[in-house]
Structures are given as structure tokens and as C-alpha cells.
mmCIF file of C-alpha atoms and ligand atoms in Angstrom:
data_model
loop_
_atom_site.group_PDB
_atom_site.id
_atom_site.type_symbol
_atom_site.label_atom_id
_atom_site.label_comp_id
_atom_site.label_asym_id
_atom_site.label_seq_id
_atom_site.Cartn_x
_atom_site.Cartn_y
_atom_site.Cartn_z
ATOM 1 C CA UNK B 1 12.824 -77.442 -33.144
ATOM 2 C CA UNK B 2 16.881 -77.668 -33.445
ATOM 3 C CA UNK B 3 18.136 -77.059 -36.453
ATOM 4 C CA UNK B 4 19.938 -79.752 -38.562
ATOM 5 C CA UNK B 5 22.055 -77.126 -40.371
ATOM 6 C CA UNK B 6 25.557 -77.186 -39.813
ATOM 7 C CA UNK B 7 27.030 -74.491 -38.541
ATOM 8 C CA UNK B 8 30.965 -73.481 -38.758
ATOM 9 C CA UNK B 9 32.883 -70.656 -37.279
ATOM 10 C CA UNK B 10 36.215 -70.953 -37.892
ATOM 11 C CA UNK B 11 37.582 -69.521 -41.207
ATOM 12 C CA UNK B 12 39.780 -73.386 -41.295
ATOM 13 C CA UNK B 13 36.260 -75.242 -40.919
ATOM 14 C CA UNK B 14 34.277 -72.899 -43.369
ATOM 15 C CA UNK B 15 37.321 -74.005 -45.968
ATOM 16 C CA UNK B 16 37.363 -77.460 -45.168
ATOM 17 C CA UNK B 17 33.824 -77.839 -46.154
ATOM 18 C CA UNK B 18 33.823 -75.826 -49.650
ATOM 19 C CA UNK B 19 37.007 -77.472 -50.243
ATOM 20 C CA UNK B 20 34.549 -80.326 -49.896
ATOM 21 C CA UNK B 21 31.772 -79.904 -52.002
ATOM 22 C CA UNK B 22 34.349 -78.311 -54.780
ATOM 23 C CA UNK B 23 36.409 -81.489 -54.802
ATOM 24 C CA UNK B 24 33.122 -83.392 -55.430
ATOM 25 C CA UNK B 25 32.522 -80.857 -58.734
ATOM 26 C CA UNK B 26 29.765 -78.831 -56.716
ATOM 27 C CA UNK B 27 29.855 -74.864 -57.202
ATOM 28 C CA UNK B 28 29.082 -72.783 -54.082
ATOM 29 C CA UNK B 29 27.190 -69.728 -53.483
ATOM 30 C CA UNK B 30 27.874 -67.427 -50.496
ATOM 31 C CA UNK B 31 25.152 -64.884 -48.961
ATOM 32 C CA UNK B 32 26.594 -62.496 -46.520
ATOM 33 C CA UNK B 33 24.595 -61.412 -43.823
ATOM 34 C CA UNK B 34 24.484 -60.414 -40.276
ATOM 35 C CA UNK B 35 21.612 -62.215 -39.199
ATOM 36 C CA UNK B 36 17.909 -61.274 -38.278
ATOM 37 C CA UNK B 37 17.103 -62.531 -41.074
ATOM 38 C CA UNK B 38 13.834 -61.910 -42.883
ATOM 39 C CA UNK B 39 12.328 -62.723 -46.361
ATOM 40 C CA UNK B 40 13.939 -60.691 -47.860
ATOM 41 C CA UNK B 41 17.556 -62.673 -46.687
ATOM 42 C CA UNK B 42 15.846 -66.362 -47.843
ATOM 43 C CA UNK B 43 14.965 -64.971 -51.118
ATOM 44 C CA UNK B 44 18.692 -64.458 -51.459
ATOM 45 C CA UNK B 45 19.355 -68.168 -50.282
ATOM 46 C CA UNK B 46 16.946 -69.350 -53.191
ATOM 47 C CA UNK B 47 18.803 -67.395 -55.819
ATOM 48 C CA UNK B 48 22.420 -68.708 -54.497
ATOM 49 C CA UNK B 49 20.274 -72.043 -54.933
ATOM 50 C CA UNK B 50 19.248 -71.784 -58.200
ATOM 51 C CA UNK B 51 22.746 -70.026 -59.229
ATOM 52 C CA UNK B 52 24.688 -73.158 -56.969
ATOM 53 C CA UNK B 53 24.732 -76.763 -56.105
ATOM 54 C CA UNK B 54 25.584 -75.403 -52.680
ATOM 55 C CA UNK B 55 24.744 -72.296 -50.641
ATOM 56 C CA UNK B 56 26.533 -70.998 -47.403
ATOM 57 C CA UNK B 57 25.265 -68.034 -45.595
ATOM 58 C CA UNK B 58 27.331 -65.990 -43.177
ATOM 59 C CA UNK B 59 26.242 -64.350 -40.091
ATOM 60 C CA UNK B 60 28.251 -61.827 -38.216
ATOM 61 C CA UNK B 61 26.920 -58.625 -37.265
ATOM 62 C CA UNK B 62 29.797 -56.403 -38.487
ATOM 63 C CA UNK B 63 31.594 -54.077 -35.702
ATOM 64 C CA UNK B 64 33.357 -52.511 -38.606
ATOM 65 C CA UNK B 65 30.683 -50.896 -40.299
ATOM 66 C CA UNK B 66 28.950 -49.476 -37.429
ATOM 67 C CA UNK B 67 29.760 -46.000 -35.871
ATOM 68 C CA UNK B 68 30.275 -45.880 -31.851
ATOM 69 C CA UNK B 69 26.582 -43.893 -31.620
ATOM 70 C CA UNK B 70 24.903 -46.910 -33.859
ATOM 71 C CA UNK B 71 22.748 -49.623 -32.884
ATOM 72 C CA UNK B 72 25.362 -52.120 -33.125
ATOM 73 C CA UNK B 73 24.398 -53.607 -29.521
ATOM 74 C CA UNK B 74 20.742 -53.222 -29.560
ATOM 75 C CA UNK B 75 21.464 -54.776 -33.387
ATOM 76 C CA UNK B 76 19.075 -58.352 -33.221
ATOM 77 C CA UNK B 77 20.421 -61.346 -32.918
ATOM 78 C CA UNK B 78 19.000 -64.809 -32.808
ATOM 79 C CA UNK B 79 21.156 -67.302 -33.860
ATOM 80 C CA UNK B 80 18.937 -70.238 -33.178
ATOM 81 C CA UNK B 81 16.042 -68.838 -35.260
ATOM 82 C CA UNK B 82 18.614 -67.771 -38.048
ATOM 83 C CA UNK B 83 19.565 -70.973 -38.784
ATOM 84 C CA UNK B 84 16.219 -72.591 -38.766
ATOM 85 C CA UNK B 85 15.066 -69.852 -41.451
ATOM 86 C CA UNK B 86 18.441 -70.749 -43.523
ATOM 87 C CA UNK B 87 17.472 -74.616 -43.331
ATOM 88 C CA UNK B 88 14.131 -73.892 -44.498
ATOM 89 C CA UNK B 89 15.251 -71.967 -47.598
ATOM 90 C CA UNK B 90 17.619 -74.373 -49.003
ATOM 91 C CA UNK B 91 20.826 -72.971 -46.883
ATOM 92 C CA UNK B 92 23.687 -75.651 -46.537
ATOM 93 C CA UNK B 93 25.697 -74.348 -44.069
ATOM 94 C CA UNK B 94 25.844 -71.548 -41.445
ATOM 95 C CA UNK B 95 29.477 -69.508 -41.038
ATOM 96 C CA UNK B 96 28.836 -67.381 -37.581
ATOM 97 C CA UNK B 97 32.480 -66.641 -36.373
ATOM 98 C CA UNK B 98 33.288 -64.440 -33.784
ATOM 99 C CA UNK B 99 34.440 -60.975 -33.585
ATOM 100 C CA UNK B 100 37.930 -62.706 -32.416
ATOM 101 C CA UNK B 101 37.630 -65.255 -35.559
ATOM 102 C CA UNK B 102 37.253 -62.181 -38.218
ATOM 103 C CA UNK B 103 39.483 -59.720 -36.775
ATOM 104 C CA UNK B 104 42.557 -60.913 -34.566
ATOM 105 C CA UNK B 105 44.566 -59.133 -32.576
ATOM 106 C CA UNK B 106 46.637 -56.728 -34.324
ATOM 107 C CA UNK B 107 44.045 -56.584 -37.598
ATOM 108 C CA UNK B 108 45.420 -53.298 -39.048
ATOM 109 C CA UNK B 109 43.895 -53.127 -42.407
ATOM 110 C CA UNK B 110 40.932 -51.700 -44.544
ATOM 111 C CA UNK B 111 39.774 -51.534 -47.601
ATOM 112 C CA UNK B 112 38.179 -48.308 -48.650
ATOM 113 C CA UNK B 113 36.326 -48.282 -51.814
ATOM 114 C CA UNK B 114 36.692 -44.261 -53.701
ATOM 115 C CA UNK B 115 34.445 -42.563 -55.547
ATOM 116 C CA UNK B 116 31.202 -44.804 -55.782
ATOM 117 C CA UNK B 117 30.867 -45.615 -51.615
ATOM 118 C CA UNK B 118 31.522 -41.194 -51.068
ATOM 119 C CA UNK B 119 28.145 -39.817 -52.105
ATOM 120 C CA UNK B 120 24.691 -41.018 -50.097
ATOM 121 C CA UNK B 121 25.057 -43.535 -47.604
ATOM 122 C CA UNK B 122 28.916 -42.587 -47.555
ATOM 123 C CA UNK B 123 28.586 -38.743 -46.825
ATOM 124 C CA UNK B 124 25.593 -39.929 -43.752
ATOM 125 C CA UNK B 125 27.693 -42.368 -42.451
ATOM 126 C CA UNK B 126 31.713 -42.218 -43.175
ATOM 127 C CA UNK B 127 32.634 -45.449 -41.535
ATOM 128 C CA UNK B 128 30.116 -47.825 -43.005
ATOM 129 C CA UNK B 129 31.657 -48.799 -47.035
ATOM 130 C CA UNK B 130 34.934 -49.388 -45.741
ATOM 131 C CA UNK B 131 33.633 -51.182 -42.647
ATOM 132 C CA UNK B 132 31.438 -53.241 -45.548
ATOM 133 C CA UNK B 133 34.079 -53.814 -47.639
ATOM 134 C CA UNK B 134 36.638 -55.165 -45.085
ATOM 135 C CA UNK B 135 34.378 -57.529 -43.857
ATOM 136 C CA UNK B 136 32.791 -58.422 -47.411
ATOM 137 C CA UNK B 137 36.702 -58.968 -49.048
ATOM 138 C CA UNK B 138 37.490 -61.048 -46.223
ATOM 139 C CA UNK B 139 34.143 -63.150 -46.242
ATOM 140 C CA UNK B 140 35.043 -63.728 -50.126
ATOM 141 C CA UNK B 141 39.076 -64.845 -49.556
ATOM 142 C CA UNK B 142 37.533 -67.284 -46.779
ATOM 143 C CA UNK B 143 34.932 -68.670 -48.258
ATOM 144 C CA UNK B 144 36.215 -68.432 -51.953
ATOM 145 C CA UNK B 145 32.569 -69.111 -53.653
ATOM 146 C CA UNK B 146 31.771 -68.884 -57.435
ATOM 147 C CA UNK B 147 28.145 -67.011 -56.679
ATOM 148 C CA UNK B 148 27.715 -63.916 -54.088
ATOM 149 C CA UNK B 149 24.740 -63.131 -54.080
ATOM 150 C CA UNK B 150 23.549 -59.583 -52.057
ATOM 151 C CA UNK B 151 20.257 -57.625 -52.223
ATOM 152 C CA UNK B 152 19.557 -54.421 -54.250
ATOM 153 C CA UNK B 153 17.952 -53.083 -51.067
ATOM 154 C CA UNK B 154 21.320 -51.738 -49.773
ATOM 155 C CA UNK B 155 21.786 -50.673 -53.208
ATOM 156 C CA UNK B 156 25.245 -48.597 -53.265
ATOM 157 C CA UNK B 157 26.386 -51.558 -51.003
ATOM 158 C CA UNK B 158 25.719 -53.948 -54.030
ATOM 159 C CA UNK B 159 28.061 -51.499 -56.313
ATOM 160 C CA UNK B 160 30.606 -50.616 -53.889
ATOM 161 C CA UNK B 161 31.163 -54.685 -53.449
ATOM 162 C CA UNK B 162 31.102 -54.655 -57.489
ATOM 163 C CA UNK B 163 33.624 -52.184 -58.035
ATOM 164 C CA UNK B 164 35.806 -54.003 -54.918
ATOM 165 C CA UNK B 165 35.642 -57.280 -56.805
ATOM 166 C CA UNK B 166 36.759 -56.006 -59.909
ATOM 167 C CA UNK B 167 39.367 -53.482 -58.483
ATOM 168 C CA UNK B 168 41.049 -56.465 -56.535
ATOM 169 C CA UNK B 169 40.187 -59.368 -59.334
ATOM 170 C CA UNK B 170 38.547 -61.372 -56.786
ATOM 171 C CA UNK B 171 37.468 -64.555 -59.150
ATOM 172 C CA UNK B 172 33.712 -64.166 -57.575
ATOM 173 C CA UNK B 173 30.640 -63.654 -59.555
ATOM 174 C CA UNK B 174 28.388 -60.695 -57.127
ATOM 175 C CA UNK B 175 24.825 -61.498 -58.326
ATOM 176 C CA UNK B 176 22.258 -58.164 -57.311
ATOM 177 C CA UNK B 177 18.771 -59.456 -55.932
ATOM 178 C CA UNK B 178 15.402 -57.846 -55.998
ATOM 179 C CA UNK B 179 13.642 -55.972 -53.090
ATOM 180 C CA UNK B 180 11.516 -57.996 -51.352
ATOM 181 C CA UNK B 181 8.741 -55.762 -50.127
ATOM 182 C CA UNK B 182 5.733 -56.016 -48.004
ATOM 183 C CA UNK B 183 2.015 -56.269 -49.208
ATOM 184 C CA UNK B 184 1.943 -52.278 -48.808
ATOM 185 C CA UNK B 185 5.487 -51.673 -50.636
ATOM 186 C CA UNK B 186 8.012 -50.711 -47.495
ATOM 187 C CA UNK B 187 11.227 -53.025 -48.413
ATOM 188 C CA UNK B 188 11.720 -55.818 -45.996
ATOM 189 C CA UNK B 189 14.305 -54.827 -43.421
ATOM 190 C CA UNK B 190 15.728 -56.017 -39.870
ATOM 191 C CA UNK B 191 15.722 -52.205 -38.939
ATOM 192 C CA UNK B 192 11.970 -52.273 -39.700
ATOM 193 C CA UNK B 193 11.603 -54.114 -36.491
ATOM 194 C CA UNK B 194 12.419 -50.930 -34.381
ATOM 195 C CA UNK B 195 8.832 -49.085 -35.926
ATOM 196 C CA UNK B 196 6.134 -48.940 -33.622
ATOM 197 C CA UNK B 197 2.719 -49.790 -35.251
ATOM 198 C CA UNK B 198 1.625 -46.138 -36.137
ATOM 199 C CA UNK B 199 5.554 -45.368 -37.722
ATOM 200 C CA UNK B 200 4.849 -48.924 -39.809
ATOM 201 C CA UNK B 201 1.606 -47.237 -40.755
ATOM 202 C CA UNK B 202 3.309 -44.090 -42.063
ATOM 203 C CA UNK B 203 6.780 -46.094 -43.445
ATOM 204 C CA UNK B 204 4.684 -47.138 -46.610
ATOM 205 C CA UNK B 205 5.544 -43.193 -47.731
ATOM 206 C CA UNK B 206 8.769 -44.256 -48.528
ATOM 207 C CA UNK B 207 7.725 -46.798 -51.580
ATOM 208 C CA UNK B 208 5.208 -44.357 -52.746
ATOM 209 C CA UNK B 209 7.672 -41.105 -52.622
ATOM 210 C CA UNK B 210 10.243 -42.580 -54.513
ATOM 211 C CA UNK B 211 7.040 -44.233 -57.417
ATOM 212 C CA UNK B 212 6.171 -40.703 -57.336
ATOM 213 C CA UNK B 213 9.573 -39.548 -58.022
ATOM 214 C CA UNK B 214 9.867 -42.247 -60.819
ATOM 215 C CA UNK B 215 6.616 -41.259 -62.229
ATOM 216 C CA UNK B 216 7.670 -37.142 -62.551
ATOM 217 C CA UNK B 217 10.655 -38.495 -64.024
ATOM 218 C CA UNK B 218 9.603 -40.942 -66.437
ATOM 219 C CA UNK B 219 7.100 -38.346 -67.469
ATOM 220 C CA UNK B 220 10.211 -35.360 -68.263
ATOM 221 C CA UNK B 221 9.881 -33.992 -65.616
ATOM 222 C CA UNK B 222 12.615 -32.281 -63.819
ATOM 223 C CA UNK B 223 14.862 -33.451 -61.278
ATOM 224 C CA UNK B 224 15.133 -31.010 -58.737
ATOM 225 C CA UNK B 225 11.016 -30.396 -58.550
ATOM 226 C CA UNK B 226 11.306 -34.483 -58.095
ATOM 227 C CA UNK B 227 13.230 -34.694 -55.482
ATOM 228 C CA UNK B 228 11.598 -31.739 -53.820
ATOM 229 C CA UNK B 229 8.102 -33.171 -54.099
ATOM 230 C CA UNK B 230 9.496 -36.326 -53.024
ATOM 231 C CA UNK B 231 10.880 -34.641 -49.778
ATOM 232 C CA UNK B 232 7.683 -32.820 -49.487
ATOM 233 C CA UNK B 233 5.535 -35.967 -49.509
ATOM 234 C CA UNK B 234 7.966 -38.110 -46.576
ATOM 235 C CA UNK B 235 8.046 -34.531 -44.407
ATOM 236 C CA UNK B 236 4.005 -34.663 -44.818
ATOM 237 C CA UNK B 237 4.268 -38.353 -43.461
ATOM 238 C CA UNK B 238 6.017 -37.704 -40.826
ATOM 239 C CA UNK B 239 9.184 -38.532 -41.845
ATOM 240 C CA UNK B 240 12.250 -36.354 -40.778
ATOM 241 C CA UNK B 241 15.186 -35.757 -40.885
ATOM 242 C CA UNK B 242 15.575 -36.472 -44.521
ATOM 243 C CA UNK B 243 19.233 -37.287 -44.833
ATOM 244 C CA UNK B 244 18.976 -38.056 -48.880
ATOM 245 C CA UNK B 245 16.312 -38.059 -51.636
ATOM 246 C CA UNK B 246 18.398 -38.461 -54.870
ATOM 247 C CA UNK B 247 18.440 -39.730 -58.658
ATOM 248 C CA UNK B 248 21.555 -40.456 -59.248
ATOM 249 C CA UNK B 249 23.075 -42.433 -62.001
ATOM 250 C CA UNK B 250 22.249 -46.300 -61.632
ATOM 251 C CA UNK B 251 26.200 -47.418 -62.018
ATOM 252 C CA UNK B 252 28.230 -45.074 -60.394
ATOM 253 C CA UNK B 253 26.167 -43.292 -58.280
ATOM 254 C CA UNK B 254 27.319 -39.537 -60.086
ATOM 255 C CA UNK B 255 24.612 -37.219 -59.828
ATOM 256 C CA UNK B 256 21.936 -36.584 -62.181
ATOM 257 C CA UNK B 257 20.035 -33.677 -63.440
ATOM 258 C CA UNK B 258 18.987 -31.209 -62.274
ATOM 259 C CA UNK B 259 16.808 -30.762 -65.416
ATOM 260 C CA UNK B 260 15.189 -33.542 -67.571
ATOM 261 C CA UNK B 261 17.081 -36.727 -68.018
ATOM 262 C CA UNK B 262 17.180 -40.183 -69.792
ATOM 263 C CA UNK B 263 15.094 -42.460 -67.048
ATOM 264 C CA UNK B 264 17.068 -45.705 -68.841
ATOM 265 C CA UNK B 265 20.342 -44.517 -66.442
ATOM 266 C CA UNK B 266 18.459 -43.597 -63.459
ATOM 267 C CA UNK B 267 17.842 -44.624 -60.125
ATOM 268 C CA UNK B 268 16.704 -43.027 -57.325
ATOM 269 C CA UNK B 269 17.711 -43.369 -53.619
ATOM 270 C CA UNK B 270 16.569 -42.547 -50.138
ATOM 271 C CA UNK B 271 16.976 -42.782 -46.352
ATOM 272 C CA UNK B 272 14.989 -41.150 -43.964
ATOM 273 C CA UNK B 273 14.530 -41.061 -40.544
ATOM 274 C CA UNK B 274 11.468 -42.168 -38.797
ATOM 275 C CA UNK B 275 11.557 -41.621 -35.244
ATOM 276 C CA UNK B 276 14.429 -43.253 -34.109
ATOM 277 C CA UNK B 277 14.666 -45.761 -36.763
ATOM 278 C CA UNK B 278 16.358 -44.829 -40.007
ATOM 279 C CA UNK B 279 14.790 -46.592 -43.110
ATOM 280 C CA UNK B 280 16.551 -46.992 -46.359
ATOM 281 C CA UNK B 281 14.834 -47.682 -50.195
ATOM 282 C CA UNK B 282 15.634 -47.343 -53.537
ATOM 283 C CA UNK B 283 14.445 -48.056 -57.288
ATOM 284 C CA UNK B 284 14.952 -47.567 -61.027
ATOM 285 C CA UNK B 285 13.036 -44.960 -62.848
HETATM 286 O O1 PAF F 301 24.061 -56.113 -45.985
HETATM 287 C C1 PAF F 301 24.511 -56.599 -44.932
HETATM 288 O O2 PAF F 301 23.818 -57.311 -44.205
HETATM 289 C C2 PAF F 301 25.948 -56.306 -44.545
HETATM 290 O O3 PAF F 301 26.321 -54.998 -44.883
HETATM 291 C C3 PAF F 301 26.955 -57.334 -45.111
HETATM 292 C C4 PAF F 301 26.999 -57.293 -46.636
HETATM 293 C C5 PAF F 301 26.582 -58.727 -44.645
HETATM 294 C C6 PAF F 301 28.362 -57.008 -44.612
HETATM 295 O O4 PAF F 301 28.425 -57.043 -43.218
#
């Protein structure tokens, strides 16, 4: 089937159009992605819906926020069966520029985000929150929607684009979306397309370490012996290496514990390597 949405990728055309639909008293939503797109991604497109008259989705797999050992080439792609998915949830329009469109010769500049984008996903990979929020500021200033909307799955993402958007008063509301998760619990992600079918069998440790987790803790229990038992149970399930298993303070990201703590402020995150794929999850106590 071809699609009948439209799709722009030039930064002039994606203005043109929300210029458009402004001057006609509509408010737009934006949903950044880079494609592949799961249920997880349309459940994002139906809460820019209900939060919008219009909804545009972006889809550019980032070179900026991947290291030169990362699965930036082997990352999927499928333009064709992206944009039939957007249509289907309610999607408006489809921005896919090019590498050359987002970052011209001679693009010298990048916004790093302190303090909340250092600890977790920052301290396993250095590149990736500055990477995200170059290419997030820039997808805002082009497409200059009222409504962002971005998934609590890539949870410090969602608060490192928070604290960008109110360090640089970009006039954007970021709206946080739930997990989506499969029957079993594992979070819906592109990446989970790498597991073979015995790692999908085992990946539904992840969910149930960090409920454990949340259980010790919501029971005053202590931090550490958490996060240990946590660690314990993904090692067991073949999970390994283990490059986080934290509860951490659900704004900032600061560090909690090690002893008893108030569950209200908590959330826990983790990413873990199975195999060769490297799975990420989080939730509130
Ligand atoms: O979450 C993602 O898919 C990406 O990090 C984002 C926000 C689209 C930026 O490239």
C-alpha cells in the first residue's frame, strides 16, 4: 500500500506547513523519532493527537548521538513502513531530512546538558545527551510545535530534554509518555529486534528485576541490598554485563540511598546487556 502521508524534508517545507495549520488556529504536536517505529512510537502519535489538532513526527536516525563502535549503520530503517504506521495512528505529516539537511557543512555547535545527562546513560555512553540534545533543540527551533511529546522509556532522555527546554526558554510544552510494554512486561523497543528468540525469552528479567526492586523498596527495604538482588536476579538470567541498576531520584537523577528511603521520589533505572543487544528499562517505586 503507498502511503498518503505527506512527507517533508527540508527544514523550509517542514515550516511552511506548521506555518500552515497555525495560521488556520490549529496547534501542533511534534514526536521525535528515528524511525523503526513500534507501538510504543504510535502511542506517542495518539497522545500528540489528543494534546493537538495536528501531529508531525520526525524521522532521522541521529549520527550525533551514536559513538563510532555503535550500531548506527546496522540501526533499522524502513521509511516506507514508517510512514504507513504514522498514517495509521493519526500522524499528519512525516519530517525525514537528511544528514546534509540537519547538519551542513561547517555545523560546529552542541549543546551539552550538565548535571542531569552525567550519571547512567551519560557515564555508559559520553556522546549520546549532547548528541540528543543537539538534534532535539534543533528539531524544536524547526518545527516550533506547542506539544513534544517523548516516551518515559528513555527516561533520563525525557529530563535531559526538560531541563534543555527550560534552560534555553524554548516556548515548547515536553509531554512524558508511558512505557508501552509487551504482554510479558519487556518495554517495547527497536533494539529489541536484535534478540534472538531464547534472549526474548530471558529479556522479560528486566521488568521483573526492577518490580522486584520496587517491591524491596516500597516495603523499607534498603537500597543497596535492592540493587544487589536486582543485579543478582538479571546475572541469574543471563544477563551481563550490567552497566547500571540504580534508584535514583525521579527529577534529577541524584543518587539515592543507600539505606531506606521515601519511594514517593524514587525511580529506578537499568541497562543491561544481553548478548550483543543492550536493553534499557525503568520505573517508579
Ligand atoms: O528517542 C529517540 O528516538 C531519539 O533519542 C530522539 C529523541 C528522536 C533524538 O534523536
Amino acid at each position: 500500500m503507498a502511503t498518503t502521508l505527506p512527507i517533508v524534508r527540508t527544514v523550509a517545507d517542514l515550516r511552511a506547513q506548521v506555518r500552515a495549520w497555525k495560521a488556520a488556529g490549529q496547534t501542533v504536536a511534534l514526536v521525535p523519532t528515528m524511525g523503526a517505529l513500534h507501538e510504543g512510537h504510535l502511542s506517542l502519535i495518539r497522545l500528540g493527537r489528543a494534546r493537538a489538532d495536528r501531529v508531525a513526527a520526525s524521522v532521522f536516525v541521529n549520527p550525533k548521538q551514536f559513538a563510532p563502535h555503535e550500531d548506527f549503520d546496522a540501526y533499522p530503517r524502513g521509511e516506507g513502513r514508517d510512514a504507513d504506521l504514522l498514517a495509521s495512528a493519526g500522524c499528519d505529516l512525516m519530517y525525514a531530512p537528511d544528514a546534509g539537511e540537519m547538519y551542513a557543512p561547517g555545523f560546529s555547535t552542541t549543546i551539552s546538558v550538565s548535571g542531569v545527562s552525567e550519571p547512567l546513560e551519560g557515564g555508559a555512553r559520553p556522546q549520546f545527551f549532547s548528541g540528543v540534545a543537539t538534534v532535539v533543540a534543533k528539531l524544536l527551533i524547526q518545527a516550533q510545535p506547542d506539544v513534544a511529546v517523548f516516551g518515559e522509556k528513555d527516561y533520563q532522555q525525557l529530563q535531559v530534554i526538560k531541563r534543555l527546554v527550560r534552560d534555553l526558554d524554548l516556548p515548547v510544552q515536553i509531554v512524558g509518555a508511558p512505557t508501552q510494554r509487551a504482554e510479558d512486561g519487556l518495554a517495547l523497543s527497536s533494539r529489541n529486534a536484535y534478540l534472538s528468540a531464547a534472549e526474548r525469552q530471558a529479556a522479560v528479567a528486566l521488568p521483573r528485576a526492577l518490580e522486584a526492586v520496587a517491591n524491596a523498596i516500597a516495603a523499607g527495604g534498603r537500597v543497596d541490598a535492592a540493587e544487589a538482588a536486582g543485579k543478582a536476579a538479571l546475572t541469574a538470567a543471563g544477563f551481563g554485563p550490567i552497566d547500571y541498576l540504580d534508584v535514583r531520584e525521579a527529577g534529577d537523577l541524584s543518587r539515592l540511598g543507600p539505606g531506606a528511603i521515601d519511594p514517593a521520589t524514587a525511580r529506578i533505572l537499568v541497562a543491561a546487556w544481553l548478548g550483543k543487544t543492550r536493553l534499557i528499562d525503568n520505573r517508579a517505586v
